[in-house]
XYZ file of N, CA and C in Angstrom:
762
model
N 32.935 -4.759 8.508
C 31.304 -4.463 9.673
C 31.969 -4.574 10.841
N 31.457 -3.771 11.482
C 31.913 -3.339 13.321
C 31.710 -5.044 13.858
N 32.249 -5.417 15.157
C 30.946 -5.982 15.788
C 29.908 -5.794 16.621
N 30.299 -4.801 16.423
C 28.665 -3.867 17.376
C 27.609 -3.390 16.042
N 27.713 -3.379 14.776
C 27.170 -3.277 14.149
C 26.625 -4.885 13.466
N 27.048 -5.578 13.505
C 26.613 -6.987 13.388
C 25.758 -7.271 14.425
N 26.075 -6.884 15.650
C 25.276 -7.564 17.107
C 24.051 -6.526 16.946
N 24.518 -5.148 16.506
C 22.856 -4.498 16.077
C 21.821 -5.060 15.008
N 22.408 -6.070 14.208
C 21.843 -6.874 13.194
C 20.860 -7.686 13.018
N 21.905 -8.232 14.769
C 21.388 -9.959 14.760
C 20.438 -9.436 15.670
N 20.297 -7.736 16.495
C 19.135 -8.049 17.364
C 18.241 -7.555 16.203
N 18.194 -7.173 16.016
C 17.168 -6.466 14.656
C 16.053 -7.549 14.174
N 17.133 -8.688 13.197
C 16.424 -9.427 13.386
C 16.026 -10.523 13.688
N 16.000 -10.969 15.320
C 15.622 -11.297 16.534
C 14.540 -10.598 16.273
N 14.426 -9.490 17.026
C 13.353 -8.327 17.278
C 11.704 -9.288 16.575
N 12.612 -8.326 14.910
C 11.432 -9.211 13.271
C 11.154 -10.656 14.079
N 11.584 -11.172 13.894
C 11.394 -12.830 14.171
C 10.799 -13.441 15.105
N 10.987 -12.650 16.671
C 9.949 -12.392 17.621
C 8.582 -11.561 17.692
N 8.404 -10.904 16.598
C 7.398 -9.994 16.584
C 6.468 -11.070 15.493
N 6.846 -11.589 14.297
C 6.333 -12.156 13.328
C 5.695 -13.747 13.580
N 6.816 -14.049 15.013
C 6.404 -15.372 15.443
C 5.283 -14.836 16.615
N 5.285 -13.767 17.306
C 3.861 -13.533 18.614
C 2.845 -12.910 17.476
N 3.360 -12.084 16.131
C 1.996 -12.201 15.309
C 1.279 -14.051 14.991
N 1.967 -14.387 14.432
C 1.716 -15.401 13.611
C 0.825 -16.741 15.280
N 1.373 -16.665 16.267
C 0.970 -17.330 17.471
C -0.838 -16.671 17.030
N -0.498 -15.646 17.781
C -1.942 -14.936 18.096
C -2.713 -15.597 16.550
N -2.881 -15.285 15.423
C -3.841 -15.319 14.248
C -3.472 -17.130 14.419
N -2.748 -18.086 14.862
C -3.034 -19.352 14.488
C -3.738 -19.426 15.914
N -3.669 -18.975 17.174
C -5.061 -19.488 17.969
C -6.655 -18.963 17.691
N -6.671 -17.876 17.308
C -7.402 -17.047 16.281
C -8.331 -17.922 15.344
N -7.388 -18.724 14.302
C -8.140 -19.953 13.689
C -8.617 -20.625 14.437
N -7.827 -21.546 14.798
C -8.084 -22.971 15.824
C -9.412 -22.551 16.339
N -9.857 -21.077 17.145
C -11.108 -21.125 17.918
C -12.121 -21.401 16.803
N -11.393 -20.659 15.220
C -12.479 -21.023 14.618
C -13.040 -21.743 13.774
N -12.326 -22.594 14.308
C -12.898 -24.352 13.598
C -14.358 -24.731 13.824
N -14.847 -24.890 12.528
C -16.086 -25.119 12.261
C -16.992 -24.553 12.600
N -16.969 -23.069 13.108
C -17.596 -22.296 12.898
C -17.264 -20.958 12.430
N -16.267 -20.888 12.117
C -15.838 -19.789 11.198
C -15.620 -18.355 11.694
N -15.626 -17.440 11.012
C -14.656 -16.248 11.636
C -16.088 -15.450 12.581
N -16.413 -15.071 13.200
C -17.092 -14.514 14.102
C -17.232 -12.901 13.490
N -18.244 -12.322 13.854
C -18.299 -10.602 13.100
C -17.951 -10.323 14.797
N -17.185 -8.969 14.346
C -17.062 -8.392 15.704
C -17.709 -7.221 16.182
N -18.367 -7.604 17.173
C -19.376 -6.102 17.919
C -18.844 -5.161 17.345
N -20.284 -3.987 17.831
C -20.262 -2.338 17.199
C -19.636 -1.840 18.712
N -18.810 -1.349 18.073
C -17.760 -0.714 18.815
C -17.706 1.245 18.794
N -17.347 1.434 20.088
C -17.635 3.509 19.679
C -15.821 3.849 19.007
N -15.872 3.898 17.972
C -14.715 4.345 17.376
C -13.272 5.248 18.157
N -14.287 5.994 19.045
C -13.417 6.923 19.472
C -12.572 6.231 21.175
N -12.892 4.837 21.466
C -12.903 4.250 22.064
C -11.957 2.955 22.230
N -11.409 2.700 20.590
C -10.583 1.929 20.574
C -9.326 1.921 21.196
N -8.452 1.056 21.083
C -7.348 0.963 21.592
C -6.698 1.685 20.576
N -5.724 2.264 20.752
C -4.598 3.185 19.605
C -5.638 4.337 19.579
N -6.193 4.046 19.196
C -7.536 5.912 18.992
C -7.037 7.193 19.300
N -6.260 8.386 18.551
C -5.719 10.160 18.449
C -6.296 11.079 17.996
N -7.299 11.600 18.667
C -7.916 13.100 17.844
C -7.212 13.862 16.615
N -7.629 13.863 15.444
C -6.688 14.412 14.277
C -6.574 15.816 15.015
N -5.479 16.324 14.574
C -5.164 17.623 14.791
C -4.399 17.936 13.492
N -5.134 19.340 13.475
C -4.963 19.827 11.941
C -4.649 21.524 12.333
N -3.729 21.714 10.599
C -3.391 23.640 10.682
C -5.114 24.203 10.799
N -5.515 24.762 11.569
C -6.830 25.407 11.308
C -7.697 27.239 11.102
N -7.323 27.792 10.603
C -7.501 29.004 11.072
C -8.622 29.643 11.802
N -8.621 30.959 12.196
C -9.599 32.079 13.258
C -10.687 31.521 13.026
N -11.769 30.830 13.317
C -13.234 30.751 13.488
C -13.461 31.946 13.139
N -14.550 31.817 12.619
C -15.426 33.740 11.912
C -16.852 33.170 12.298
N -17.558 33.748 12.390
C -19.547 34.140 13.351
C -20.037 33.928 11.615
N -21.235 33.038 11.518
C -21.965 33.605 10.424
C -22.212 34.833 10.659
N -22.682 35.399 9.401
C -23.674 36.876 10.139
C -24.395 36.693 9.936
N -25.545 37.773 10.339
C -27.020 36.945 11.511
C -27.765 38.048 10.699
N -29.136 36.903 9.502
C -29.864 38.114 8.828
C -30.994 38.921 9.659
N -31.160 39.552 9.941
C -32.523 39.511 11.181
C -34.076 39.687 10.528
N -34.811 39.490 10.885
C -36.117 39.336 10.637
C -35.755 38.319 9.657
N -35.262 36.930 9.337
C -34.534 36.058 8.053
C -35.042 34.685 8.334
N -35.915 33.716 7.844
C -35.977 32.305 8.689
C -35.421 31.507 7.797
N -34.286 32.059 6.795
C -33.060 30.886 6.148
C -31.919 31.124 6.849
N -31.200 29.737 7.111
C -30.695 29.827 7.906
C -29.044 29.928 7.065
N -27.802 30.453 7.428
C -26.619 30.332 6.551
C -26.067 28.849 6.320
N -26.202 28.569 5.336
C -25.527 27.122 5.318
C -26.678 26.350 4.857
N -28.176 26.601 4.901
C -29.033 25.709 4.435
C -29.584 25.269 3.621
N -30.014 23.655 3.525
C -30.318 23.798 1.581
C -31.691 23.205 1.873
N -32.287 23.215 3.558
C -33.678 23.488 3.467
C -34.287 23.788 3.827
N -35.657 24.695 3.534
C -36.089 26.096 4.356
C -36.336 25.566 5.516
N -36.978 24.611 6.384
C -37.225 24.414 7.667
C -36.014 23.642 8.145
N -35.114 22.810 7.444
C -34.538 22.170 8.330
C -33.061 21.236 7.784
N -32.082 21.833 7.904
C -30.851 20.739 7.066
C -30.903 19.510 7.374
N -30.763 18.317 6.481
C -31.060 17.220 6.764
C -29.658 16.855 7.308
N -28.191 17.475 5.587
C -27.412 16.749 6.428
C -27.150 16.652 7.828
N -25.755 15.404 7.718
C -24.844 14.870 8.925
C -24.290 16.305 9.371
N -24.156 17.059 10.480
C -23.204 17.725 11.299
C -22.052 17.733 12.212
N -23.361 16.963 13.314
C -22.921 16.581 14.002
C -22.643 15.370 14.412
N -21.696 14.994 15.507
C -20.761 13.535 15.927
C -22.279 12.969 16.518
N -21.818 12.290 15.836
C -23.170 10.604 15.784
C -24.179 10.714 14.730
N -23.751 11.394 13.739
C -24.715 11.345 12.646
C -24.016 10.866 11.425
N -24.952 9.909 10.267
C -24.386 9.409 9.781
C -24.705 9.627 7.996
N -23.585 9.250 7.464
C -23.890 9.902 6.187
C -23.839 8.899 5.310
N -23.526 9.023 4.318
C -23.045 7.943 2.788
C -22.260 8.160 2.030
N -21.247 7.491 2.080
C -19.856 7.007 1.583
C -20.247 6.388 0.713
N -19.891 6.758 -1.454
C -19.951 6.303 -2.529
C -18.500 5.705 -3.142
N -17.815 4.960 -1.956
C -16.321 4.233 -2.910
C -16.188 4.359 -4.135
N -15.616 4.815 -4.863
C -15.461 4.906 -6.541
C -13.616 4.864 -6.210
N -12.835 3.745 -6.596
C -11.711 3.619 -7.237
C -11.739 2.986 -8.242
N -11.006 4.096 -9.409
C -10.448 3.297 -10.625
C -9.118 3.355 -11.072
N -8.564 2.459 -10.573
C -6.754 2.859 -10.975
C -6.308 1.916 -11.534
N -5.804 2.497 -12.757
C -5.241 1.790 -13.627
C -3.342 3.079 -13.468
N -2.214 1.801 -14.017
C -1.092 2.029 -14.110
C -0.379 1.384 -15.130
N 0.606 1.395 -16.025
C 1.269 0.464 -17.040
C 2.857 0.996 -17.245
N 3.647 0.248 -16.986
C 5.317 1.147 -17.000
C 5.611 -0.093 -17.880
N 6.072 0.215 -19.129
C 7.630 -0.500 -20.181
C 8.629 0.212 -19.716
N 9.560 -1.138 -19.988
C 11.244 -0.489 -20.134
C 11.944 -1.499 -21.279
N 12.473 -0.415 -21.745
C 12.792 -1.430 -23.026
C 14.817 -0.740 -23.075
N 15.510 -1.969 -23.052
C 16.775 -1.919 -22.403
C 17.249 -2.372 -23.361
N 18.467 -2.020 -24.748
C 19.362 -2.741 -25.445
C 20.383 -2.017 -25.656
N 21.244 -3.105 -25.459
C 22.502 -2.934 -25.468
C 23.732 -3.830 -26.446
N 24.437 -3.660 -27.475
C 25.336 -4.387 -28.041
C 26.346 -3.357 -28.816
N 27.803 -4.220 -28.004
C 28.810 -4.580 -28.511
C 29.285 -5.367 -29.199
N 30.274 -4.451 -29.712
C 31.453 -5.628 -30.196
C 33.062 -5.321 -30.378
N 34.302 -5.729 -30.391
C 35.657 -5.488 -30.206
C 36.079 -6.917 -30.572
N 37.270 -5.786 -30.693
C 38.361 -6.602 -32.246
C 39.119 -6.788 -31.899
N 40.218 -7.497 -31.458
C 42.123 -7.128 -30.950
C 42.717 -7.945 -31.927
N 43.417 -7.461 -32.688
C 44.839 -8.307 -33.278
C 45.517 -7.807 -33.835
N 47.182 -8.608 -33.293
C 48.721 -8.854 -33.534
C 49.941 -9.676 -34.201
N 50.503 -9.062 -34.787
C 51.382 -9.952 -35.557
C 52.358 -9.109 -35.337
N 53.451 -9.998 -35.554
C 54.500 -9.509 -35.180
C 55.672 -9.961 -36.596
N 55.720 -9.280 -37.814
C 56.791 -9.688 -39.061
C 57.782 -9.247 -38.466
N 58.260 -8.498 -38.692
C 59.450 -7.976 -37.838
C 59.855 -7.469 -37.075
N 61.399 -8.211 -36.549
C 61.890 -8.206 -35.113
C 63.271 -7.554 -35.168
N 63.564 -6.476 -35.383
C 65.078 -6.153 -35.555
C 65.974 -7.400 -36.705
N 65.445 -8.455 -36.933
C 66.191 -8.846 -37.797
C 66.181 -10.729 -37.036
N 66.128 -10.136 -35.763
C 65.541 -12.047 -34.928
C 64.371 -12.948 -35.307
N 63.077 -12.370 -36.213
C 62.393 -12.806 -36.493
C 62.750 -14.179 -36.698
N 63.270 -14.684 -37.434
C 63.838 -15.989 -38.097
C 64.058 -17.203 -36.762
N 65.261 -16.236 -36.316
C 65.665 -16.945 -34.790
C 64.461 -17.013 -33.612
N 63.680 -16.238 -33.468
C 61.958 -16.505 -33.084
C 61.449 -18.036 -33.243
N 61.478 -17.657 -34.445
C 60.443 -18.754 -35.107
C 61.058 -19.825 -35.082
N 61.927 -19.829 -34.905
C 62.801 -21.513 -34.525
C 62.123 -21.960 -33.138
N 62.029 -20.993 -32.274
C 61.830 -21.606 -30.926
C 60.735 -22.043 -30.798
N 59.611 -21.185 -31.215
C 57.794 -21.401 -31.384
C 58.254 -22.715 -32.101
N 56.893 -23.330 -31.778
C 56.423 -24.539 -32.022
C 55.815 -23.968 -33.541
N 56.202 -25.898 -34.083
C 56.293 -25.858 -35.698
C 54.490 -25.474 -36.519
N 55.001 -24.648 -37.672
C 53.698 -24.002 -37.660
C 52.827 -22.680 -37.201
N 53.792 -22.189 -36.509
C 53.831 -20.765 -35.848
C 54.307 -19.773 -36.653
N 52.849 -18.631 -36.767
C 53.026 -17.734 -37.631
C 53.051 -16.563 -37.620
N 54.694 -15.649 -37.035
C 54.618 -14.457 -36.859
C 53.360 -13.652 -36.772
N 53.032 -13.453 -38.380
C 51.821 -12.478 -39.516
C 50.573 -12.721 -37.903
N 50.842 -13.407 -37.474
C 49.330 -13.749 -37.206
C 49.356 -13.804 -35.543
N 49.767 -13.438 -34.841
C 50.196 -14.199 -33.868
C 49.053 -13.691 -32.713
N 48.345 -12.790 -32.462
C 47.448 -12.814 -31.958
C 46.161 -12.124 -32.467
N 44.674 -12.797 -32.560
C 43.560 -12.030 -32.982
C 42.788 -12.456 -32.163
N 41.468 -11.700 -31.492
C 40.656 -11.564 -30.191
C 39.550 -11.160 -30.564
N 38.776 -11.187 -30.174
C 37.804 -10.719 -30.433
C 36.279 -11.296 -29.669
N 35.378 -10.122 -29.301
C 34.612 -10.464 -28.441
C 32.781 -9.018 -29.019
N 31.903 -10.219 -29.211
C 30.645 -9.763 -28.988
C 30.117 -10.200 -27.826
N 28.940 -9.064 -27.491
C 28.051 -8.552 -26.324
C 27.037 -7.760 -26.845
N 25.615 -8.867 -26.139
C 24.769 -8.022 -26.998
C 24.009 -8.644 -25.621
N 22.993 -7.445 -25.392
C 21.910 -7.802 -24.046
C 20.506 -7.250 -24.808
N 19.554 -7.268 -24.595
C 18.117 -6.994 -24.711
C 17.029 -7.260 -23.630
N 17.074 -6.555 -22.938
C 16.011 -6.224 -21.395
C 14.278 -5.208 -22.129
N 13.389 -6.530 -21.759
C 11.917 -6.047 -22.281
C 11.360 -6.026 -20.555
N 10.993 -4.917 -19.990
C 10.385 -5.220 -18.515
C 8.261 -3.847 -19.227
N 7.104 -5.179 -18.202
C 6.687 -4.474 -18.187
C 5.626 -4.620 -17.304
N 4.534 -3.688 -16.558
C 4.296 -3.758 -15.495
C 2.839 -3.329 -15.367
N 1.861 -3.748 -15.401
C 0.407 -3.696 -15.405
C -0.515 -3.295 -14.555
N -0.987 -2.677 -13.983
C -2.401 -2.611 -12.261
C -3.280 -2.245 -12.746
N -4.124 -2.917 -12.670
C -5.369 -2.441 -12.511
C -6.619 -2.564 -11.257
N -7.355 -1.904 -10.955
C -7.863 -1.962 -9.432
C -9.713 -1.150 -9.497
N -10.076 -1.512 -9.604
C -11.420 -1.217 -9.677
C -12.112 -1.705 -8.461
N -13.046 -0.677 -7.275
C -13.659 -0.792 -6.497
C -15.022 -0.207 -6.107
N -15.814 -0.434 -6.131
C -17.029 0.092 -6.058
C -18.006 0.012 -5.061
N -18.309 0.408 -4.275
C -18.876 0.017 -3.013
C -19.435 1.642 -2.436
N -20.597 1.713 -1.851
C -21.401 1.861 -1.201
C -21.713 1.940 -0.005
N -21.667 2.895 1.322
C -21.293 2.323 2.446
C -21.579 3.527 3.794
N -22.442 3.514 4.898
C -22.241 4.749 5.476
C -21.137 5.179 6.795
N -20.669 6.214 7.195
C -20.253 6.037 7.592
C -20.272 6.900 8.881
N -20.019 7.509 10.186
C -20.359 7.687 11.617
C -19.480 8.864 11.395
N -20.128 10.087 11.858
C -18.870 11.406 12.270
C -18.587 11.420 13.591
N -17.246 11.328 13.712
C -16.974 10.824 15.252
C -16.156 11.839 15.613
N -15.732 13.267 15.159
C -15.436 14.320 15.042
C -16.105 15.577 14.160
N -15.635 16.614 15.273
C -15.946 18.021 14.580
C -14.612 18.660 14.453
N -14.265 19.534 13.455
C -12.373 19.729 13.824
C -13.232 21.673 14.110
N -11.931 22.550 14.734
C -12.355 24.022 14.814
C -12.533 24.968 13.535
N -12.286 23.853 12.518
C -12.456 24.686 11.411
C -14.192 24.599 10.922
N -14.183 23.506 11.455
C -16.404 22.632 10.377
C -15.700 21.901 9.914
N -14.782 21.141 9.316
C -14.470 20.035 8.778
C -14.811 19.034 9.501
N -15.112 17.881 9.192
C -15.695 16.508 9.627
C -14.965 15.303 9.532
N -14.774 14.620 10.811
C -13.595 13.052 10.720
C -15.000 12.132 10.721
N -14.961 11.501 9.471
C -16.040 10.306 9.408
C -15.311 8.983 9.559
N -15.474 8.029 10.464
C -15.478 6.484 10.596
C -16.637 5.898 9.588
N -16.142 4.515 8.804
C -17.432 3.994 9.124
C -16.305 2.449 8.323
N -17.124 1.088 9.009
C -17.148 -0.185 8.588
C -17.930 -1.158 8.425
N -18.073 -1.843 7.302
C -18.435 -2.871 7.131
C -18.295 -4.626 7.227
N -18.556 -5.612 7.913
C -18.484 -6.835 7.556
C -19.952 -7.995 6.687
N -19.032 -7.948 6.014
C -19.566 -9.632 5.183
C -19.313 -10.596 5.392
N -20.054 -11.488 5.868
C -19.774 -12.662 5.528
C -20.610 -13.656 4.868
N -20.254 -14.732 3.899
C -20.238 -15.661 3.320
C -19.811 -16.689 3.490
N -20.850 -17.829 4.230
C -20.372 -18.552 4.506
C -19.141 -19.071 6.071
N -17.668 -19.271 5.349
C -17.391 -19.320 6.346
C -15.914 -18.364 5.884
N -16.034 -17.391 5.374
C -15.430 -15.682 5.070
C -16.277 -14.818 5.051
N -14.933 -14.079 5.572
C -14.885 -12.996 6.583
C -14.640 -11.607 5.054
N -15.463 -10.288 4.976
C -15.318 -9.780 4.017
C -15.412 -8.544 4.650
N -14.114 -7.356 4.830
C -14.124 -6.163 5.553
C -14.113 -5.150 4.703
N -14.835 -4.011 5.026
C -14.310 -2.909 4.167
C -14.199 -1.574 5.790
N -13.430 -0.798 5.831
C -13.303 0.150 6.423
C -13.153 1.577 5.679
N -13.882 3.158 6.493
C -12.762 4.163 5.475
C -13.149 4.744 6.336
N -11.986 6.445 6.337
C -11.794 6.607 7.439
C -11.583 8.213 6.911
N -11.423 9.126 7.211
C -10.874 10.848 6.626
C -11.927 11.603 7.104
N -11.718 13.226 6.261
C -11.838 14.611 6.904
C -13.051 15.036 5.757
N -13.889 15.445 5.484
C -14.154 16.184 4.701
C -15.137 17.374 5.270
N -15.413 18.072 4.181
C -15.537 19.403 3.897
C -17.452 18.909 3.941
N -17.834 19.942 5.169
C -19.612 19.946 5.112
C -20.390 20.114 3.950
N -19.489 21.335 2.994
C -20.368 22.195 2.009
C -20.390 20.242 0.653
N -19.148 19.480 0.779
C -19.209 18.807 -0.317
C -20.609 17.391 0.373
N -20.863 17.731 1.105
C -22.378 16.722 1.495
C -23.494 17.603 0.507
N -23.851 16.027 -0.047
C -25.149 16.267 -1.217
C -26.145 16.806 -0.324
N -27.182 17.038 -0.479
C -28.634 17.295 -0.510
C -28.786 16.240 -0.123
N -28.108 14.754 -0.714
C -28.879 13.255 -0.134
C -28.132 12.846 1.005
N -27.439 13.364 1.746
C -26.397 13.123 2.932
C -25.561 11.928 2.170
N -25.437 12.384 1.098
C -23.929 11.632 0.988
C -22.874 12.346 0.256
N -21.872 11.839 0.061
C -21.098 11.784 -0.109
C -19.867 11.213 -1.790
N -18.849 11.385 -2.320
C -17.634 10.973 -2.871
C -16.455 10.892 -2.246
N -15.960 9.323 -2.478
C -15.135 9.529 -1.976
C -13.324 10.088 -2.347
N -13.625 10.885 -3.698
C -12.638 10.978 -3.736
C -12.690 12.607 -3.698
N -13.400 12.859 -2.496
C -13.525 14.222 -1.990
C -13.019 14.141 -0.161
N -12.755 12.989 0.027
C -12.479 12.922 1.427
C -10.782 12.669 1.941
N -10.152 13.970 2.350
C -9.673 14.134 2.179
C -8.818 13.170 3.633
N -7.527 12.758 3.301
C -6.840 11.870 4.483
C -7.224 10.795 4.250
N -8.134 9.963 2.942
C -8.714 9.066 3.088
C -7.936 8.060 3.635
N -8.132 6.941 4.637
C -7.950 5.465 4.752
C -9.278 4.034 4.342
N -8.460 3.643 3.744
C -9.562 2.534 2.803
C -9.473 1.595 3.059
N -10.101 1.048 3.503
C -9.258 -0.620 3.131
C -10.656 -2.239 3.485
N -10.354 -2.985 2.146
C -11.069 -3.509 1.952
C -10.217 -5.414 1.810
N -10.527 -5.506 2.943
C -9.561 -7.083 2.819
C -10.437 -8.292 2.805
N -10.265 -9.533 3.751
C -10.789 -10.394 3.655
C -10.436 -11.807 5.083
N -10.964 -12.349 5.385
C -9.973 -13.349 6.672
C -11.747 -14.156 6.587
N -10.889 -15.971 6.857
C -11.673 -16.940 6.204
C -11.198 -17.868 5.739
N -11.447 -19.028 5.205
C -11.044 -20.375 4.602
C -10.975 -19.727 3.547
N -11.059 -19.064 3.243
C -10.660 -18.996 1.285
C -8.973 -17.744 1.561
N -9.357 -17.691 2.710
C -8.073 -16.325 2.797
C -6.946 -17.315 3.091
N -6.989 -18.185 4.154
C -6.386 -18.568 4.663
C -5.462 -20.198 3.586
N -6.259 -20.257 2.289
C -5.567 -21.164 1.615
C -5.241 -20.484 0.642
N -5.483 -19.041 0.572
C -4.314 -17.998 -0.904
C -3.420 -17.282 -0.068
N -3.330 -17.647 1.222
C -1.932 -16.833 2.167
C -0.370 -17.884 2.126
N 0.923 -17.348 2.315
C 1.397 -18.583 2.775
C 1.109 -18.866 3.674
N 2.079 -19.785 4.585
C 2.193 -20.080 5.782
C 3.441 -19.720 5.686
N 3.225 -18.820 7.208
C 3.884 -18.501 8.432
C 5.320 -18.564 7.726
N 5.364 -19.772 8.692
C 7.564 -20.368 8.055
C 7.907 -20.048 6.773
N 6.846 -19.919 5.699
C 7.242 -19.170 4.379
C 8.197 -17.841 4.147
N 6.807 -17.401 4.780
C 7.227 -16.225 5.340
C 7.777 -15.555 5.467
N 8.783 -16.162 7.018
C 9.850 -16.106 7.238
C 11.111 -16.533 6.894
N 10.553 -17.572 5.749
C 11.983 -18.118 5.019
C 12.263 -17.157 3.643
N 11.476 -16.812 3.379
C 10.940 -15.159 2.209
C 11.831 -14.518 2.958
N 11.611 -13.711 4.386
C 12.616 -12.800 4.872
C 14.141 -12.789 4.844
N 14.178 -14.085 5.739
C 15.584 -14.556 6.100
C 16.558 -14.391 4.942
N 16.070 -16.308 3.971
C 16.734 -16.309 3.046
C 17.117 -15.246 2.012
N 18.908 -15.264 1.913
C 19.313 -13.278 1.305
C 19.262 -13.916 -0.241
N 19.107 -15.189 -0.642
C 18.947 -15.076 -2.544
C 16.995 -15.691 -3.004
């Protein structure tokens, strides 16, 4: 390893430690400010005005004007005779049913059995075996000069199982209408129970045609879905390792 590569690696480790330290310091200050009162509920904000927000840009087909039907009260795409009650514009609200039932199972078996044996003897050596026997310690037998054997057995079994189930119904707001008519939605909910805050957020892209007549949509019809379900508070702090332990686990090579 060259000196430059070693310095580069040390620099990356230093930057990582500095980043972790700053994040840990912010988390520590936040936890200190919540002593005796628990997590504070965040205020409602416009998702488009949050720091780091970027409008979604995706490949779009050419816009096609809807057909015009003369002397008709029926509007193309409407599900109600007088008015379509489904969300379609920025700021409209719709219901999202988040249903995740993920099951995965992986089984791996490795069986290795190996046996080896080596045997050497010296019964005749051009007539010099008698002289050679006199040079060896008493009791040495040239007919069984060497006998080696080795046995190796390895049996490995591995099994991984994972099961996750989330069933939540929440409301989301349309934040953007793409040129092809698809809708960008964003929703967030916070539940505080005593000193623990549970958070649920969802973002993604949907088609207006997938919104049901009850103004709802299921999570499997959301493209580029981003679902977050977590928490913060006293229970989460107890179950999480200390930041010193996290740094030790990252840096310690064994």
